[in-house]
mmCIF file of C-alpha atoms in Angstrom:
data_model
loop_
_atom_site.group_PDB
_atom_site.id
_atom_site.type_symbol
_atom_site.label_atom_id
_atom_site.label_comp_id
_atom_site.label_asym_id
_atom_site.label_seq_id
_atom_site.Cartn_x
_atom_site.Cartn_y
_atom_site.Cartn_z
ATOM 1 C CA UNK A 21 -0.150 -0.320 0.094
ATOM 2 C CA UNK A 22 0.957 3.263 -0.305
ATOM 3 C CA UNK A 23 2.250 5.149 2.098
ATOM 4 C CA UNK A 24 3.481 9.170 2.604
ATOM 5 C CA UNK A 25 6.264 10.633 4.476
ATOM 6 C CA UNK A 26 6.411 14.220 5.575
ATOM 7 C CA UNK A 27 9.630 16.037 6.953
ATOM 8 C CA UNK A 28 10.763 17.214 9.176
ATOM 9 C CA UNK A 29 7.742 16.182 12.125
ATOM 10 C CA UNK A 30 7.914 19.758 13.233
ATOM 11 C CA UNK A 31 8.910 23.041 12.542
ATOM 12 C CA UNK A 32 9.597 26.188 14.579
ATOM 13 C CA UNK A 33 10.665 28.876 13.104
ATOM 14 C CA UNK A 34 10.931 32.972 13.676
ATOM 15 C CA UNK A 35 8.894 35.439 12.126
ATOM 16 C CA UNK A 36 9.774 36.400 8.131
ATOM 17 C CA UNK A 37 12.251 33.189 7.778
ATOM 18 C CA UNK A 38 11.597 30.815 4.669
ATOM 19 C CA UNK A 39 10.443 26.751 5.087
ATOM 20 C CA UNK A 40 10.411 24.236 3.315
ATOM 21 C CA UNK A 41 8.471 21.239 3.929
ATOM 22 C CA UNK A 42 8.686 17.763 1.882
ATOM 23 C CA UNK A 43 6.583 14.933 1.127
ATOM 24 C CA UNK A 44 7.842 11.971 0.109
ATOM 25 C CA UNK A 45 5.676 8.823 -1.347
ATOM 26 C CA UNK A 46 6.536 4.707 -1.337
ATOM 27 C CA UNK A 47 4.579 4.552 -4.982
ATOM 28 C CA UNK A 48 3.650 6.760 -8.105
ATOM 29 C CA UNK A 49 1.582 9.936 -6.736
ATOM 30 C CA UNK A 50 -1.004 10.448 -9.491
ATOM 31 C CA UNK A 51 -2.182 13.853 -7.931
ATOM 32 C CA UNK A 52 -0.751 15.628 -4.676
ATOM 33 C CA UNK A 53 -2.808 17.744 -2.364
ATOM 34 C CA UNK A 54 -1.494 20.204 -0.005
ATOM 35 C CA UNK A 55 -3.725 21.129 3.181
ATOM 36 C CA UNK A 56 -3.401 22.596 5.926
ATOM 37 C CA UNK A 57 -4.616 22.285 9.376
ATOM 38 C CA UNK A 58 -5.509 24.457 12.183
ATOM 39 C CA UNK A 59 -5.378 22.931 15.899
ATOM 40 C CA UNK A 60 -8.417 21.069 15.895
ATOM 41 C CA UNK A 61 -10.248 22.337 13.259
ATOM 42 C CA UNK A 62 -10.520 20.568 9.969
ATOM 43 C CA UNK A 63 -8.447 20.698 6.622
ATOM 44 C CA UNK A 64 -8.682 23.669 4.391
ATOM 45 C CA UNK A 65 -7.175 23.198 0.529
ATOM 46 C CA UNK A 66 -3.771 24.436 -0.187
ATOM 47 C CA UNK A 67 -3.437 23.328 -3.583
ATOM 48 C CA UNK A 68 -3.589 19.794 -6.377
ATOM 49 C CA UNK A 69 -0.517 18.990 -8.278
ATOM 50 C CA UNK A 70 -1.391 16.653 -11.146
ATOM 51 C CA UNK A 71 2.061 16.828 -13.657
ATOM 52 C CA UNK A 72 5.364 15.824 -12.889
ATOM 53 C CA UNK A 73 6.868 19.676 -12.564
ATOM 54 C CA UNK A 74 4.636 20.917 -12.121
ATOM 55 C CA UNK A 75 4.332 23.990 -9.900
ATOM 56 C CA UNK A 76 1.585 26.647 -8.081
ATOM 57 C CA UNK A 77 2.018 29.292 -5.842
ATOM 58 C CA UNK A 78 -0.839 30.466 -3.558
ATOM 59 C CA UNK A 79 0.527 34.256 -1.860
ATOM 60 C CA UNK A 80 3.523 33.398 -0.135
ATOM 61 C CA UNK A 81 3.478 29.550 -0.948
ATOM 62 C CA UNK A 82 4.348 27.599 -3.381
ATOM 63 C CA UNK A 83 4.171 23.972 -3.624
ATOM 64 C CA UNK A 84 5.815 22.169 -6.514
ATOM 65 C CA UNK A 85 5.794 17.796 -7.821
ATOM 66 C CA UNK A 86 8.666 16.441 -9.235
ATOM 67 C CA UNK A 87 9.592 14.925 -12.260
ATOM 68 C CA UNK A 88 9.809 11.340 -11.090
ATOM 69 C CA UNK A 89 6.565 12.393 -9.201
ATOM 70 C CA UNK A 90 7.631 10.378 -5.947
ATOM 71 C CA UNK A 91 7.574 13.847 -4.024
ATOM 72 C CA UNK A 92 6.902 17.088 -3.162
ATOM 73 C CA UNK A 93 7.946 19.814 -1.678
ATOM 74 C CA UNK A 94 5.637 22.858 -0.142
ATOM 75 C CA UNK A 95 7.660 26.245 0.383
ATOM 76 C CA UNK A 96 6.936 29.443 2.730
ATOM 77 C CA UNK A 97 8.808 33.328 1.823
ATOM 78 C CA UNK A 98 8.847 35.785 4.657
ATOM 79 C CA UNK A 99 6.573 32.613 7.527
ATOM 80 C CA UNK A 100 4.199 34.636 9.132
ATOM 81 C CA UNK A 101 2.550 33.543 12.160
ATOM 82 C CA UNK A 102 -0.725 33.201 10.268
ATOM 83 C CA UNK A 103 0.782 30.575 8.856
ATOM 84 C CA UNK A 104 1.059 28.690 11.595
ATOM 85 C CA UNK A 105 -0.753 25.440 11.829
ATOM 86 C CA UNK A 106 -0.051 21.255 10.619
ATOM 87 C CA UNK A 107 0.544 21.222 7.007
ATOM 88 C CA UNK A 108 -0.458 17.656 5.415
ATOM 89 C CA UNK A 109 -0.376 16.241 2.427
ATOM 90 C CA UNK A 110 -2.510 13.627 0.556
ATOM 91 C CA UNK A 111 -2.760 11.307 -2.304
ATOM 92 C CA UNK A 112 -4.947 9.587 -4.580
ATOM 93 C CA UNK A 113 -3.748 5.991 -4.589
ATOM 94 C CA UNK A 114 -7.024 4.082 -5.441
ATOM 95 C CA UNK A 115 -6.884 4.213 -9.260
ATOM 96 C CA UNK A 116 -8.595 7.348 -10.037
ATOM 97 C CA UNK A 117 -11.528 6.784 -6.788
ATOM 98 C CA UNK A 118 -10.251 10.035 -5.060
ATOM 99 C CA UNK A 119 -10.307 8.099 -1.444
ATOM 100 C CA UNK A 120 -7.343 10.005 -0.130
ATOM 101 C CA UNK A 121 -4.445 9.325 2.014
ATOM 102 C CA UNK A 122 -2.354 11.149 4.424
ATOM 103 C CA UNK A 123 1.313 12.076 5.358
ATOM 104 C CA UNK A 124 1.361 12.129 9.270
ATOM 105 C CA UNK A 125 1.197 16.076 8.571
ATOM 106 C CA UNK A 126 4.314 18.844 9.845
ATOM 107 C CA UNK A 127 3.826 21.584 12.236
ATOM 108 C CA UNK A 128 4.747 24.817 12.029
ATOM 109 C CA UNK A 129 5.380 27.096 14.610
ATOM 110 C CA UNK A 130 6.404 31.218 13.911
ATOM 111 C CA UNK A 131 7.603 33.095 16.648
ATOM 112 C CA UNK A 132 7.240 36.734 16.339
ATOM 113 C CA UNK B 6 -21.295 31.047 1.852
ATOM 114 C CA UNK B 7 -21.201 27.316 0.167
ATOM 115 C CA UNK B 8 -19.874 24.873 2.802
ATOM 116 C CA UNK B 9 -19.593 21.365 4.938
ATOM 117 C CA UNK B 10 -21.182 22.056 8.400
ATOM 118 C CA UNK B 11 -20.472 18.997 11.277
ATOM 119 C CA UNK B 12 -23.076 18.710 13.998
ATOM 120 C CA UNK B 13 -21.711 19.086 16.820
ATOM 121 C CA UNK B 14 -18.293 21.158 16.798
ATOM 122 C CA UNK B 15 -17.648 18.323 20.157
ATOM 123 C CA UNK B 16 -19.352 15.545 21.951
ATOM 124 C CA UNK B 17 -19.085 13.131 25.123
ATOM 125 C CA UNK B 18 -20.676 9.619 25.066
ATOM 126 C CA UNK B 19 -20.338 6.699 27.543
ATOM 127 C CA UNK B 20 -17.994 3.820 26.730
ATOM 128 C CA UNK B 21 -21.188 1.608 24.822
ATOM 129 C CA UNK B 22 -23.436 3.910 24.344
ATOM 130 C CA UNK B 23 -23.832 5.111 21.036
ATOM 131 C CA UNK B 24 -23.375 8.596 19.295
ATOM 132 C CA UNK B 25 -24.715 9.739 16.159
ATOM 133 C CA UNK B 26 -21.958 12.196 14.770
ATOM 134 C CA UNK B 27 -23.870 14.543 11.952
ATOM 135 C CA UNK B 28 -22.072 16.813 8.244
ATOM 136 C CA UNK B 29 -24.425 18.509 5.801
ATOM 137 C CA UNK B 30 -23.122 20.128 2.937
ATOM 138 C CA UNK B 31 -25.052 23.180 0.574
ATOM 139 C CA UNK B 32 -22.168 22.998 -2.013
ATOM 140 C CA UNK B 33 -24.585 19.375 -3.901
ATOM 141 C CA UNK B 34 -21.387 17.912 -3.942
ATOM 142 C CA UNK B 35 -21.932 13.971 -5.105
ATOM 143 C CA UNK B 36 -19.114 12.284 -2.964
ATOM 144 C CA UNK B 37 -19.505 12.507 0.530
ATOM 145 C CA UNK B 38 -16.771 10.617 2.878
ATOM 146 C CA UNK B 39 -16.125 10.585 6.458
ATOM 147 C CA UNK B 40 -11.984 10.338 7.902
ATOM 148 C CA UNK B 41 -11.302 9.770 11.601
ATOM 149 C CA UNK B 42 -7.960 11.495 12.875
ATOM 150 C CA UNK B 43 -6.400 10.245 16.170
ATOM 151 C CA UNK B 44 -4.368 12.832 18.097
ATOM 152 C CA UNK B 45 -0.985 13.765 16.095
ATOM 153 C CA UNK B 46 -2.227 10.695 13.036
ATOM 154 C CA UNK B 47 -2.878 11.493 9.617
ATOM 155 C CA UNK B 48 -6.906 11.702 8.677
ATOM 156 C CA UNK B 49 -7.942 7.557 8.153
ATOM 157 C CA UNK B 50 -11.125 6.928 5.210
ATOM 158 C CA UNK B 51 -13.777 5.388 6.814
ATOM 159 C CA UNK B 52 -15.768 5.492 4.085
ATOM 160 C CA UNK B 53 -17.650 7.611 1.879
ATOM 161 C CA UNK B 54 -21.188 7.804 -1.106
ATOM 162 C CA UNK B 55 -21.488 8.519 -4.504
ATOM 163 C CA UNK B 56 -24.031 9.674 -4.296
ATOM 164 C CA UNK B 57 -26.516 6.922 -2.392
ATOM 165 C CA UNK B 58 -23.837 4.419 -3.095
ATOM 166 C CA UNK B 59 -21.865 3.031 -0.003
ATOM 167 C CA UNK B 60 -18.358 2.376 -0.099
ATOM 168 C CA UNK B 61 -16.479 1.040 3.201
ATOM 169 C CA UNK B 62 -12.733 1.007 3.573
ATOM 170 C CA UNK B 63 -11.615 -2.989 4.089
ATOM 171 C CA UNK B 64 -9.998 -2.201 7.740
ATOM 172 C CA UNK B 65 -13.088 0.371 8.860
ATOM 173 C CA UNK B 66 -14.764 -2.005 12.136
ATOM 174 C CA UNK B 67 -18.244 -3.233 11.689
ATOM 175 C CA UNK B 68 -18.952 -0.442 15.114
ATOM 176 C CA UNK B 69 -19.109 2.270 12.367
ATOM 177 C CA UNK B 70 -22.269 2.795 9.874
ATOM 178 C CA UNK B 71 -23.264 5.204 8.464
ATOM 179 C CA UNK B 72 -26.481 7.242 6.208
ATOM 180 C CA UNK B 73 -27.178 9.550 3.376
ATOM 181 C CA UNK B 74 -30.532 10.290 3.866
ATOM 182 C CA UNK B 75 -30.761 12.358 1.296
ATOM 183 C CA UNK B 76 -27.830 14.787 -0.965
ATOM 184 C CA UNK B 77 -27.783 17.322 2.032
ATOM 185 C CA UNK B 78 -26.930 14.992 4.779
ATOM 186 C CA UNK B 79 -24.305 12.496 6.136
ATOM 187 C CA UNK B 80 -24.215 11.255 9.510
ATOM 188 C CA UNK B 81 -21.324 8.499 11.130
ATOM 189 C CA UNK B 82 -23.573 6.455 14.287
ATOM 190 C CA UNK B 83 -21.035 4.953 16.390
ATOM 191 C CA UNK B 84 -22.880 1.326 18.011
ATOM 192 C CA UNK B 85 -20.827 0.937 20.313
ATOM 193 C CA UNK B 86 -18.452 3.716 20.842
ATOM 194 C CA UNK B 87 -14.716 2.160 22.692
ATOM 195 C CA UNK B 88 -12.055 4.595 24.493
ATOM 196 C CA UNK B 89 -10.081 3.754 21.108
ATOM 197 C CA UNK B 90 -12.368 5.503 18.980
ATOM 198 C CA UNK B 91 -12.278 9.153 20.784
ATOM 199 C CA UNK B 92 -10.826 10.974 17.938
ATOM 200 C CA UNK B 93 -11.690 13.615 15.827
ATOM 201 C CA UNK B 94 -14.320 13.015 13.067
ATOM 202 C CA UNK B 95 -13.651 14.804 9.191
ATOM 203 C CA UNK B 96 -16.484 15.197 7.121
ATOM 204 C CA UNK B 97 -15.371 15.682 3.178
ATOM 205 C CA UNK B 98 -17.621 16.788 0.211
ATOM 206 C CA UNK B 99 -16.498 16.296 -3.566
ATOM 207 C CA UNK B 100 -18.237 16.909 -6.475
ATOM 208 C CA UNK B 101 -17.493 13.713 -8.294
ATOM 209 C CA UNK B 102 -14.822 11.025 -7.767
ATOM 210 C CA UNK B 103 -12.388 10.857 -9.829
ATOM 211 C CA UNK B 104 -9.028 11.843 -9.779
ATOM 212 C CA UNK B 105 -8.043 15.851 -9.041
ATOM 213 C CA UNK B 106 -11.144 16.353 -7.610
ATOM 214 C CA UNK B 107 -10.848 19.080 -4.645
ATOM 215 C CA UNK B 108 -11.984 17.235 -0.833
ATOM 216 C CA UNK B 109 -14.014 19.999 0.916
ATOM 217 C CA UNK B 110 -14.144 19.394 4.946
ATOM 218 C CA UNK B 111 -16.043 20.462 7.597
ATOM 219 C CA UNK B 112 -14.593 21.481 10.855
ATOM 220 C CA UNK B 113 -14.854 18.063 12.371
ATOM 221 C CA UNK B 114 -16.212 16.772 15.301
ATOM 222 C CA UNK B 115 -13.978 15.555 18.137
ATOM 223 C CA UNK B 116 -15.326 12.220 20.191
ATOM 224 C CA UNK B 117 -14.468 11.951 23.865
ATOM 225 C CA UNK B 118 -15.377 8.509 24.926
ATOM 226 C CA UNK B 119 -15.811 8.283 29.170
#
């Protein structure tokens, strides 16, 4: 079965610093989703990547799916306290049935 | 605003006492999902409905059941909650079931079992 491993598990940065979160899959990815979860709340959709080499940006967050389609990175530029939360990557191993599996998440704290 | 709503946000039940969690959506999406997320773990899919068709994950315990009486509502029933069922339960919807259909999540219901 496919597994998603996220690194690091947790991250503490100073406000204004850049950071990168990685998501590595045990199998080829057919669509990679990034979600953000505030503590004790639901998941907020950030971005979806479909093609190897694809890169998307939203505000100060950029996500990329590597050419071999087994790893994705999420990069935050000039981090702010509002970026704090848990970042989860998700993928669909079901061959098109949209049944997502998730990584365990990366907990991000941003200190002023 | 169109959204996914879960009630209640917090539910406390006693060991063995049946409990029902509710999810409703105003997105008119075909697919509704239930995930279980235990503390510091990844969300895990329990089952989903495509319209009225129920799809159970192979490793979902029989203790968990679901109902979807109409497009807008979906319920998660836990027949005899155990201490290990304490978790956040997340409802999600998507327009269709194929790949690349974004899933929209509700705020979750945190279940405590005493």
